[in-house]
Coordinates of C-alpha atoms (C1' of nucleotides) in Angstrom, one line a residue:
Chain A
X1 CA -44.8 7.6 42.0
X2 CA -42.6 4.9 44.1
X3 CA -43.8 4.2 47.5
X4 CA -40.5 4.9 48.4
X5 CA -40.9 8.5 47.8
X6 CA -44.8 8.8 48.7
X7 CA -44.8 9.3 51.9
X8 CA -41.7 12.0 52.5
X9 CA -43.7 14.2 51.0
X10 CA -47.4 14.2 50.9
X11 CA -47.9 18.2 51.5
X12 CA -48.0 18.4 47.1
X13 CA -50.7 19.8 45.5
X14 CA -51.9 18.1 42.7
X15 CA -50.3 20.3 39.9
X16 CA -46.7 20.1 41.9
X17 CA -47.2 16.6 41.9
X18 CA -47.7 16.4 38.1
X19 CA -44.6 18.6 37.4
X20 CA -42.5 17.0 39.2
X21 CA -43.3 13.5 37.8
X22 CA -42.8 14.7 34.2
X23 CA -39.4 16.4 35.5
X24 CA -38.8 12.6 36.6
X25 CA -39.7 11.1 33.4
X26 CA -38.3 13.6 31.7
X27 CA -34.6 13.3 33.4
X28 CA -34.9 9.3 32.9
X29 CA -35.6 9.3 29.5
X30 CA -32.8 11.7 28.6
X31 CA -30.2 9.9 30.5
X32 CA -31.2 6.7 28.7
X33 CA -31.9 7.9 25.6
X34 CA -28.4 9.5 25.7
X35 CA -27.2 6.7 26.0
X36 CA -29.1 3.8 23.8
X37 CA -30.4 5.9 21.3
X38 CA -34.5 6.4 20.5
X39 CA -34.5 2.7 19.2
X40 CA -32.6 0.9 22.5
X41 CA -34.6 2.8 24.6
X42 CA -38.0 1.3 25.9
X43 CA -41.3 2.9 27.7
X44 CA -40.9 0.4 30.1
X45 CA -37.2 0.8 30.8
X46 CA -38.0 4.4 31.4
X47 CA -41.3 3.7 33.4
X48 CA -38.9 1.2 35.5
X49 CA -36.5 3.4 36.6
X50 CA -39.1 6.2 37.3
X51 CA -41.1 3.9 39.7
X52 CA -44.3 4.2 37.5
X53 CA -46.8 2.1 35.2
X54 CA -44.9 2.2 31.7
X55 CA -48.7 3.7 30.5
X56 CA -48.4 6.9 32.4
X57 CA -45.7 7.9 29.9
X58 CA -48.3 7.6 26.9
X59 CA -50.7 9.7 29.5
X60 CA -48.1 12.4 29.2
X61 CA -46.7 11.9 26.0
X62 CA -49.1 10.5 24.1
X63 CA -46.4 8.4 22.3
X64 CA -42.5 7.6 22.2
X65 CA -41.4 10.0 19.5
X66 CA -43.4 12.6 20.8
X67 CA -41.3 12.2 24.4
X68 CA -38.1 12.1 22.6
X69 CA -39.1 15.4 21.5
X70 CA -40.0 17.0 24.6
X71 CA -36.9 15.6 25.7
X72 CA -35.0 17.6 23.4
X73 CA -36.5 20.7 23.4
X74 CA -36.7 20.9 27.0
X75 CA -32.9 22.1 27.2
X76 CA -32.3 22.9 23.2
X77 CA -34.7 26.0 24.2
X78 CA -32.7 27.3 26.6
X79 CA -29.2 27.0 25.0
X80 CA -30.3 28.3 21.6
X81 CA -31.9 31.5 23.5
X82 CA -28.8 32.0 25.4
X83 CA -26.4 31.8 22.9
X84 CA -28.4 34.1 21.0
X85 CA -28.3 36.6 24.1
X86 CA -24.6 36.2 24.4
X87 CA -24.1 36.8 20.2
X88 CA -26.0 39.6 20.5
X89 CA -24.2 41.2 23.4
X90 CA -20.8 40.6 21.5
X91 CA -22.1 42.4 18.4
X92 CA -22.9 45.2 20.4
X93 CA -19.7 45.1 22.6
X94 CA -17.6 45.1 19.1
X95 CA -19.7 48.1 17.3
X96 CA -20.2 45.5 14.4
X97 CA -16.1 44.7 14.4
X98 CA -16.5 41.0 15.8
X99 CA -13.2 38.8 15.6
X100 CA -13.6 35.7 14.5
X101 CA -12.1 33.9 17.5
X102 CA -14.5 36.2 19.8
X103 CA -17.4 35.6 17.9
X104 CA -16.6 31.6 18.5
X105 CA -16.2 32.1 22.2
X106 CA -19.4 34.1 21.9
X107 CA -21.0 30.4 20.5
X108 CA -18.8 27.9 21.9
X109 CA -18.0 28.9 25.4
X110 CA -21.3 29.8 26.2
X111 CA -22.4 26.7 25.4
X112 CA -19.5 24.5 27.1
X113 CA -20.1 27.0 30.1
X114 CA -23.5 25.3 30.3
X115 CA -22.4 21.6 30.4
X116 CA -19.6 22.5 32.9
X117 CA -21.7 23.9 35.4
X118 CA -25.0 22.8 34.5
X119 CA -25.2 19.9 36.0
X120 CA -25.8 15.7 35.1
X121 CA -28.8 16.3 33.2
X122 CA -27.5 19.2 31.0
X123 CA -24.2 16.5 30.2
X124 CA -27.0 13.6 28.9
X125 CA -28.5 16.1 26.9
X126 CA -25.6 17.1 25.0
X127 CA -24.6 13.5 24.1
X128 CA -28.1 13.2 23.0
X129 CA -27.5 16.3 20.6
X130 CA -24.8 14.8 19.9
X131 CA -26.7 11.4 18.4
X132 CA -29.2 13.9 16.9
X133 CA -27.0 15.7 15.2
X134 CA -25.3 12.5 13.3
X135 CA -28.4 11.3 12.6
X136 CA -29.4 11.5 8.7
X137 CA -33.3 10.2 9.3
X138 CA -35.2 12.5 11.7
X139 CA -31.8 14.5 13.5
X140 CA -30.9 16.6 11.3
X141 CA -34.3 18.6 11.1
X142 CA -34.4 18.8 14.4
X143 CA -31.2 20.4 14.6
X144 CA -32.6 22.7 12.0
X145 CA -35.9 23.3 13.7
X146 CA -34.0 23.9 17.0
X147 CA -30.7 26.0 16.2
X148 CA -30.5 27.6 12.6
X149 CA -31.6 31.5 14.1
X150 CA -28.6 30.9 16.6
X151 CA -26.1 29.5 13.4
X152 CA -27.1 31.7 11.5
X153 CA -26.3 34.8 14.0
X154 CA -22.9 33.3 14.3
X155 CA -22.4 32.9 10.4
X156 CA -23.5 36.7 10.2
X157 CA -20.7 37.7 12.7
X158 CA -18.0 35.6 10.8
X159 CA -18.9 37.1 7.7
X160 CA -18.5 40.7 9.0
X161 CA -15.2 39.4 10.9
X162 CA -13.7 37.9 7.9
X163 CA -15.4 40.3 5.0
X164 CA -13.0 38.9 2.1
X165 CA -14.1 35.2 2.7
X166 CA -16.5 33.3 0.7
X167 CA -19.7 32.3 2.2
X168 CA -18.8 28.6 1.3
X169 CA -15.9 28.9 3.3
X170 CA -17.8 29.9 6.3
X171 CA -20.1 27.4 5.6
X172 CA -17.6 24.4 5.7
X173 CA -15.3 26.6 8.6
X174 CA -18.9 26.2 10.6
X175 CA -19.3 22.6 9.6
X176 CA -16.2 21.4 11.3
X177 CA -16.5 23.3 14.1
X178 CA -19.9 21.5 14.7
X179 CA -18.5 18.1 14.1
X180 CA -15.6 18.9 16.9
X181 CA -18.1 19.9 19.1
X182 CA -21.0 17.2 18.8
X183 CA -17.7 14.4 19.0
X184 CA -16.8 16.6 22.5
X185 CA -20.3 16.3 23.7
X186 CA -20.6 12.3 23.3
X187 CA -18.2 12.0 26.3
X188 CA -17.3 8.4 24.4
X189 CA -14.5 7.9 26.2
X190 CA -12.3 7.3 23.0
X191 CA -9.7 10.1 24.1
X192 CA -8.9 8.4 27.5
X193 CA -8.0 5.6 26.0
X194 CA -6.2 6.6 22.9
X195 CA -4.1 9.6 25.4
X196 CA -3.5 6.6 27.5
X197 CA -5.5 8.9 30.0
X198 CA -3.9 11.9 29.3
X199 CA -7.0 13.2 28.1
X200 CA -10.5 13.1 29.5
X201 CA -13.6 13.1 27.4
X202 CA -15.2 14.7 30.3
X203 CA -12.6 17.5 30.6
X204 CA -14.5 20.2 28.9
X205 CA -12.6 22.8 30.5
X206 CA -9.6 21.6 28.6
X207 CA -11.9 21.8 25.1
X208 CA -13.4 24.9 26.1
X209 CA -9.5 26.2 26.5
X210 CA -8.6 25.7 22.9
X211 CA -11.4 24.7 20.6
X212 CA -12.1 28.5 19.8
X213 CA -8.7 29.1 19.2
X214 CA -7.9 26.1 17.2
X215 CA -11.3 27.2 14.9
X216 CA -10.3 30.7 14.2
X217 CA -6.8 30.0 13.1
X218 CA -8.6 27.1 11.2
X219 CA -11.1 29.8 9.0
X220 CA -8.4 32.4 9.0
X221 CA -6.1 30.2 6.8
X222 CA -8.8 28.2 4.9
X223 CA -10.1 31.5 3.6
X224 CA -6.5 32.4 2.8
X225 CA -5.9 29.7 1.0
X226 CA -8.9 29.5 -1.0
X227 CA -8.2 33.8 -1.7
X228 CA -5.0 32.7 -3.1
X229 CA -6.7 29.7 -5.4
X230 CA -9.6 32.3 -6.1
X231 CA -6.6 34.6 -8.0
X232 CA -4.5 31.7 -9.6
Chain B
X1 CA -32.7 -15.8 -3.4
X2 CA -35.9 -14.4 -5.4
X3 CA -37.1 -16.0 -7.8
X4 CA -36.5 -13.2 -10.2
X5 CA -33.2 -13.2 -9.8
X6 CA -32.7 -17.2 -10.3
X7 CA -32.9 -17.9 -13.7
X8 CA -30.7 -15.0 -15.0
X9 CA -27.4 -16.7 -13.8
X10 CA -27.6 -20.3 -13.5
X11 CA -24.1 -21.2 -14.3
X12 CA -22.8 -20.0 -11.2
X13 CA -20.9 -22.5 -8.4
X14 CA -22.0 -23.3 -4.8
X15 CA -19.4 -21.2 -3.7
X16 CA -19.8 -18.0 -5.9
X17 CA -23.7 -18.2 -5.2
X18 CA -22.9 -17.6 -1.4
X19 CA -20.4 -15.4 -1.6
X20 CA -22.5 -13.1 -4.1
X21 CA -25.4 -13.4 -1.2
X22 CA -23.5 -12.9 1.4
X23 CA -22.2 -9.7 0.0
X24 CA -25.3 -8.6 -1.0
X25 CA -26.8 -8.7 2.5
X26 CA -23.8 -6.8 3.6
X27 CA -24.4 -4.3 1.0
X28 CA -28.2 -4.1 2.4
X29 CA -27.6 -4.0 5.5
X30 CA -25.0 -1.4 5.8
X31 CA -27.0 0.9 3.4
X32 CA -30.1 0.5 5.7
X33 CA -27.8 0.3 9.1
X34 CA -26.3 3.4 8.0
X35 CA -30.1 5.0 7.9
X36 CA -31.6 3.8 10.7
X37 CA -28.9 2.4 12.8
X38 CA -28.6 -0.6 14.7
X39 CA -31.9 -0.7 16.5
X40 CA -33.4 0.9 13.7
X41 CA -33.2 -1.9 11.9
X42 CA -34.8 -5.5 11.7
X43 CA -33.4 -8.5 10.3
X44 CA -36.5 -8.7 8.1
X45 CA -36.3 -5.6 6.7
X46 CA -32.6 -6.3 5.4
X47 CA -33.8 -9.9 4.0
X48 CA -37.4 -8.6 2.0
X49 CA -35.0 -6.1 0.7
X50 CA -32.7 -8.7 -0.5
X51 CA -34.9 -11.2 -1.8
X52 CA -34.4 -13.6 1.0
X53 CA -35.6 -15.5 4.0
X54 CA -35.1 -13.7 7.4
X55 CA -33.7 -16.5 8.6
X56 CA -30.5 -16.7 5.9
X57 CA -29.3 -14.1 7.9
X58 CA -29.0 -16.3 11.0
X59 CA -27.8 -19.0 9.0
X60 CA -24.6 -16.2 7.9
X61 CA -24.1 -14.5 10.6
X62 CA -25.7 -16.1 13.9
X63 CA -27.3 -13.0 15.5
X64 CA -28.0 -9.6 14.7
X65 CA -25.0 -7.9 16.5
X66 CA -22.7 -10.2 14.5
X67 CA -24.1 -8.8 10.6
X68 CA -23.3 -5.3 12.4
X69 CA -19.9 -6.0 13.2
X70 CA -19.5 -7.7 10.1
X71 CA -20.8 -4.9 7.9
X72 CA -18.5 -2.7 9.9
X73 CA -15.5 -4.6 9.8
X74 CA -15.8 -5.1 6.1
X75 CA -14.4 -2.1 5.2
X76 CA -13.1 -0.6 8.7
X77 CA -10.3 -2.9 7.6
X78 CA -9.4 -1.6 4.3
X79 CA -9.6 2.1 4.8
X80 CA -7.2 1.4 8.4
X81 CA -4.8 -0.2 6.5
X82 CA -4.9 1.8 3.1
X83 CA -4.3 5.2 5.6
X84 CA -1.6 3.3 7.5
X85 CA 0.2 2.6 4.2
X86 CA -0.1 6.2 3.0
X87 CA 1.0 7.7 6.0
X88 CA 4.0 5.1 6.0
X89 CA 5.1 6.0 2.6
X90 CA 4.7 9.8 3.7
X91 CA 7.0 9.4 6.9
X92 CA 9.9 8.0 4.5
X93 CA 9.4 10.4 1.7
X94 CA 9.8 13.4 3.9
X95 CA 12.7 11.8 6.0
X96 CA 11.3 12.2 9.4
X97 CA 10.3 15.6 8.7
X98 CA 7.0 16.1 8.2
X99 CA 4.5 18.8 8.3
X100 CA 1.5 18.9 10.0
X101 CA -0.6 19.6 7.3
X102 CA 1.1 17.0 5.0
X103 CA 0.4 14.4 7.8
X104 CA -3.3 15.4 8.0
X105 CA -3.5 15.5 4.3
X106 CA -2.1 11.6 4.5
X107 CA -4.7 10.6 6.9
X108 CA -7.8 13.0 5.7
X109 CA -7.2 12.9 1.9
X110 CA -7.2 9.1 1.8
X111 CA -9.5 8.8 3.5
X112 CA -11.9 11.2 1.5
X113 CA -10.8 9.9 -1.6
X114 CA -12.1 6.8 -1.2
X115 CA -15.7 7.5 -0.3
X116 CA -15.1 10.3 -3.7
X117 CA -14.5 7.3 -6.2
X118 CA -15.3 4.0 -3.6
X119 CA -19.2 4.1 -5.0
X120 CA -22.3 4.4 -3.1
X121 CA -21.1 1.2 -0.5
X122 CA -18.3 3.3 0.6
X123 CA -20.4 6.2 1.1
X124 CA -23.0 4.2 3.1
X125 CA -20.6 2.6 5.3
X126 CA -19.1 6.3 6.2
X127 CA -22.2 7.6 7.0
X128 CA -22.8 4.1 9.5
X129 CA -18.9 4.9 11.0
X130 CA -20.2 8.3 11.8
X131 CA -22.9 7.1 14.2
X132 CA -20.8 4.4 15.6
X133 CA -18.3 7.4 16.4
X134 CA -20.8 9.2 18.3
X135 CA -22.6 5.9 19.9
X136 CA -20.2 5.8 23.6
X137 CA -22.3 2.7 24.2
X138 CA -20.6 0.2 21.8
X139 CA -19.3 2.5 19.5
X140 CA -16.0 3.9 20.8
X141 CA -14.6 0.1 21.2
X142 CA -15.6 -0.7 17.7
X143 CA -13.7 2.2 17.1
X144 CA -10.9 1.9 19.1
X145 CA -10.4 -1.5 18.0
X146 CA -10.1 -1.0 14.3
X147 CA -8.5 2.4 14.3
X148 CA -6.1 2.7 17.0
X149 CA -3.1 2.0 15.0
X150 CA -3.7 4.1 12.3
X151 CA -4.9 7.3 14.6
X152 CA -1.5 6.4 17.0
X153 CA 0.6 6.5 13.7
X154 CA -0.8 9.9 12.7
X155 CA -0.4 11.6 16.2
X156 CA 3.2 10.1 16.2
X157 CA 3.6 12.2 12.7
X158 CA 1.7 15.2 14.2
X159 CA 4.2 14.9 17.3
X160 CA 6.8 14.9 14.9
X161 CA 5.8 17.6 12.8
X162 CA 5.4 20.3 16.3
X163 CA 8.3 18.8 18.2
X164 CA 7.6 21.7 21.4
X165 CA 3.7 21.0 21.3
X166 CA 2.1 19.3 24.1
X167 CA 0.8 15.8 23.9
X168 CA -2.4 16.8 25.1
X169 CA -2.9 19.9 22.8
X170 CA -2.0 17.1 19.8
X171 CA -4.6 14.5 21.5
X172 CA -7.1 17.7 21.4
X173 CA -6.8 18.8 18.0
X174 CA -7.1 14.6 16.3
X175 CA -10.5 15.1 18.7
X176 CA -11.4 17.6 16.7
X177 CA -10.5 16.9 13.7
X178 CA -12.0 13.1 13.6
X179 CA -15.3 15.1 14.7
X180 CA -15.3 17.3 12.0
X181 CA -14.4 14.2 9.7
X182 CA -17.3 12.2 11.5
X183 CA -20.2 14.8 10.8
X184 CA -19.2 15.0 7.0
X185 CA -19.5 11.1 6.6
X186 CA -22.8 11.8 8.0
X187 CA -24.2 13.4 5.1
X188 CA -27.3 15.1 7.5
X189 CA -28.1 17.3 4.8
X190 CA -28.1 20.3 7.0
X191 CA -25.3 22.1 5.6
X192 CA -27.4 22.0 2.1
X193 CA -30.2 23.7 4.1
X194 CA -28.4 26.1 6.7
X195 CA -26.5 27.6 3.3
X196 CA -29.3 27.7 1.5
X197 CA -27.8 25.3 -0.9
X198 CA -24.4 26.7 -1.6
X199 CA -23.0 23.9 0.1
X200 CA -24.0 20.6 0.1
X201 CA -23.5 17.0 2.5
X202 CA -22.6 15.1 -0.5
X203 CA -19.7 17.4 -1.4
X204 CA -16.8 15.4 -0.2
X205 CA -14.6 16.9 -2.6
X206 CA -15.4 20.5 -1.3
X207 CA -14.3 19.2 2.5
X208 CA -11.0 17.4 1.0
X209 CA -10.2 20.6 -0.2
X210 CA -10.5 22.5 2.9
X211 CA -10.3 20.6 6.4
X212 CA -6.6 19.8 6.2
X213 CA -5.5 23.2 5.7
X214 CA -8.1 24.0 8.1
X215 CA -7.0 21.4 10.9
X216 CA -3.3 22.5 10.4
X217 CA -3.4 26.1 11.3
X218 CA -5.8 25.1 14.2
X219 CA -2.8 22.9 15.4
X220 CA -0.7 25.7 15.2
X221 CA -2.4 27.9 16.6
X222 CA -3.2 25.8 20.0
X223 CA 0.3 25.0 20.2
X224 CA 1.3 28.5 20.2
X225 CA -1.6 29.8 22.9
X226 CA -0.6 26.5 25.0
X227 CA 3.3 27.4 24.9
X228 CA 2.4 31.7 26.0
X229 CA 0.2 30.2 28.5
X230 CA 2.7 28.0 30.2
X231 CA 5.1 30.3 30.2
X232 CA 3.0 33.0 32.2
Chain C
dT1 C1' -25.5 -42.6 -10.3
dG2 C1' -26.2 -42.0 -5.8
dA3 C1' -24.6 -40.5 -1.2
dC4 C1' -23.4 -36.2 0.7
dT5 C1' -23.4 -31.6 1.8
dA6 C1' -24.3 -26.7 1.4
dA7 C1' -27.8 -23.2 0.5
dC8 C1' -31.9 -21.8 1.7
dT9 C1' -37.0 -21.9 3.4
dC10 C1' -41.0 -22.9 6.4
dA11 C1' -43.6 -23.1 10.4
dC12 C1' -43.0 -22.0 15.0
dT13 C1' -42.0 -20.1 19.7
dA14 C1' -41.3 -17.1 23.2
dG15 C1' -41.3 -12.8 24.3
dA16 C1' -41.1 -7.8 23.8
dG17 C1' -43.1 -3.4 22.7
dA18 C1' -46.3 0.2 21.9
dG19 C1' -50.5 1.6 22.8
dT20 C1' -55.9 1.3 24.2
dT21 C1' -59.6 1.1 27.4
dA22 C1' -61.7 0.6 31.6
dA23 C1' -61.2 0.8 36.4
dT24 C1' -59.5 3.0 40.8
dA25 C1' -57.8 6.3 43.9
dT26 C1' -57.1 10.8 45.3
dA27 C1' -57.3 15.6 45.5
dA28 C1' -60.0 20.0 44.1
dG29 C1' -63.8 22.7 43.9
dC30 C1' -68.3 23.9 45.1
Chain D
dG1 C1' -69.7 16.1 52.0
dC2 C1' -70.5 15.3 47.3
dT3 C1' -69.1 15.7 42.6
dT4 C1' -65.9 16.2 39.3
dA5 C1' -61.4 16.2 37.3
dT6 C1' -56.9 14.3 37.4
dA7 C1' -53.3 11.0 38.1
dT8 C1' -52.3 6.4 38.0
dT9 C1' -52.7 1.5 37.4
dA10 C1' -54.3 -3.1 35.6
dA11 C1' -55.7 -5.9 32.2
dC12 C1' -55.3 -6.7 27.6
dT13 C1' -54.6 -6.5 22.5
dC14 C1' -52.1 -6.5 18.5
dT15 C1' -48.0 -6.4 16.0
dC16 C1' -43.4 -7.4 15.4
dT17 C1' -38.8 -9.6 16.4
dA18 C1' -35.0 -12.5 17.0
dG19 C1' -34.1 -16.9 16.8
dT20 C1' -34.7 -22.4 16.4
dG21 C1' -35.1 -26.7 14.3
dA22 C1' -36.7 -29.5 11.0
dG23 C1' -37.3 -29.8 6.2
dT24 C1' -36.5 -29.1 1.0
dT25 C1' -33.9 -28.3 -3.0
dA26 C1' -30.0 -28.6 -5.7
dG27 C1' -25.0 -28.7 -6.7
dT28 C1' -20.8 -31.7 -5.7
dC29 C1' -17.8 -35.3 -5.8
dA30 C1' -16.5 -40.3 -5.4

DNA sequence: TGACTAACTCACTAGAGAGTTAATATAAGC
DNA sequence: GCTTATATTAACTCTCTAGTGAGTTAGTCA
């Protein structure tokens, strides 16, 4: 640890002492590798910041991927379990009549809920999820290890919601609403300046106002329009 | 360049050599760029896979950074001005009155169309756009500077097109929209697996077919909860 | 033909980066 | 209070990387 922060507290046993230091690294390393990427990050820039030897990572880690990991999972846990909670309550709630647009709030707003009130640390980690999830090489099986029970709960709900659509529609319907909301999670900053700072990547309030919205009209009409194609 | 390749084409002048080179590293690097992104990658890897000294690649393009940009610009410039010209020609043929989903079908249909007949190249420098999208490091000014004008010209058609919808509810929906654009040019694959192979990354033509449609009612429909909410 | 120049390579440097192993300090447990 | 286990650092190694500057080869043009 510093010696800055040594001698505040000294009253921590050993195994405090531990988690707390990995908490540390942890925290670090997803702020940084939020925002450089696995490649533009170093050991030692993490180590740097921590106050530690860059070596005590390894000790913990064994090696860099394997932090990236823990890095990930740490939160991707939680947010996969809760939304799963929340789609489950909804399907009870509805007696098996989900709407599509309830069914997305179920997903979405659960989620943004998180980021909004979660804190610093839960806002890195969804622009790392972000990076992840655009990420051809290793990110997409992790997004597959990490999330497909809680898609595929939401596809299930869709499907009952909109029983006359194709599952490719679905499908593609999901699609873009991932895309919106792994672009929302960057925070790049590419809104404010294009709105002339009307609008704030930060502002998730104003995404979590209208993205579900803005989806379920979306799958309404696309499976509409491919019903109509379907007959012609 | 290898010695394989030397003897084919001998006639060739000074001139035509190094432009063929020079687009040849391009072509390598934004193929393995587009992989591994910009850390990913060294400058070594791009020139064994070429057939050339590491150091050509200095010799080009002066630093590493510099090939990136290049490779990006290449073709950032030809799709930004090819959608600007469609979405012209689509302002005058509908007089000032357009719709929204013919003004996303300008800007999202071009657009696909040229990664569905451009070749692999094109393909591989969507898939690199896509993480420069999500990258708020350097990526959103690379972004903003070669796509302002274009995005600008399609939310002034959008504008058009829902004269009593807020600015911000137009800014909202291009956010999501160039998400969901951003994750298809990704290609992650994970569609392919989440569907169980019904639907697949490389299916641009599957995603031309939808996501305007798609994107318009979601327009719609924000406008329309935006313009009950105000007025409560 | 011969000077000139552009394309390209070679041998290096300086430094970073990940990771290993041995040493030290400190708290825990008996 | 002594031993052991754990946390942490220091010293090092080994590989790789971007980049430089001098050199080589081969078209180009007067």
């Amino acid at each position: 640890m510093s010696s800055a922060a040594k001698p505040k507290r000294k009253r921590l046993t050993k195994a405090e002492q531990r988690a707390e230091t990995i908490e540390q690294i942890l925290d670090t390393a997803e702020y940084l590798f939020s925002k450089h990427g696995l490649y533009g990050v170093t050991l030692k820039d993490v180590a740097k910041r921590v106050g530690v030897h860059h070596t005590l990572l390894n000790y913990y880690f064994e090696d860099k991927k394997k932090l990236f990991d823990a890095v990930f999972e740490r939160r991707a846990v939680v947010t996969s379990e809760r939304r799963m909670r929340v789609l489950d309550e909804y399907d009870k709630k509805t007696k098996g009549k989900p709407t599509v647009e309830g069914a997305l709030r179920a997903f979405l707003d659960t989620d943004l809920d998180l980021y909004i009130e979660g804190g610093e640390g839960w806002r890195n980690y969804a622009a790392l999820a972000s990076q992840v999830a655009n990420t051809p090489e290793w990110g997409a099986e992790m997004m597959d290890q990490h999330f497909d029970p809680v898609v595929l709960r939401l596809i299930d709900l869709l499907k009952k919601a909109l029983p006359d659509c194709s599952e490719e529609d679905i499908f593609w319907g999901y699609h873009f609403v991932t895309g919106a909301l792994m672009l929302t999670l960057a925070r790049t900053g590419r809104i404010d300046k294009l709105s002339n700072g009307l609008c704030e990547s930060d502002d998730f309030l104003a995404v979590k106002e209208r993205m579900a919205s803005f989806m379920a009209a979306g799958f309404v009409a696309v499976c509409k329009q491919q019903k109509a194609k379907r007959k012609s």
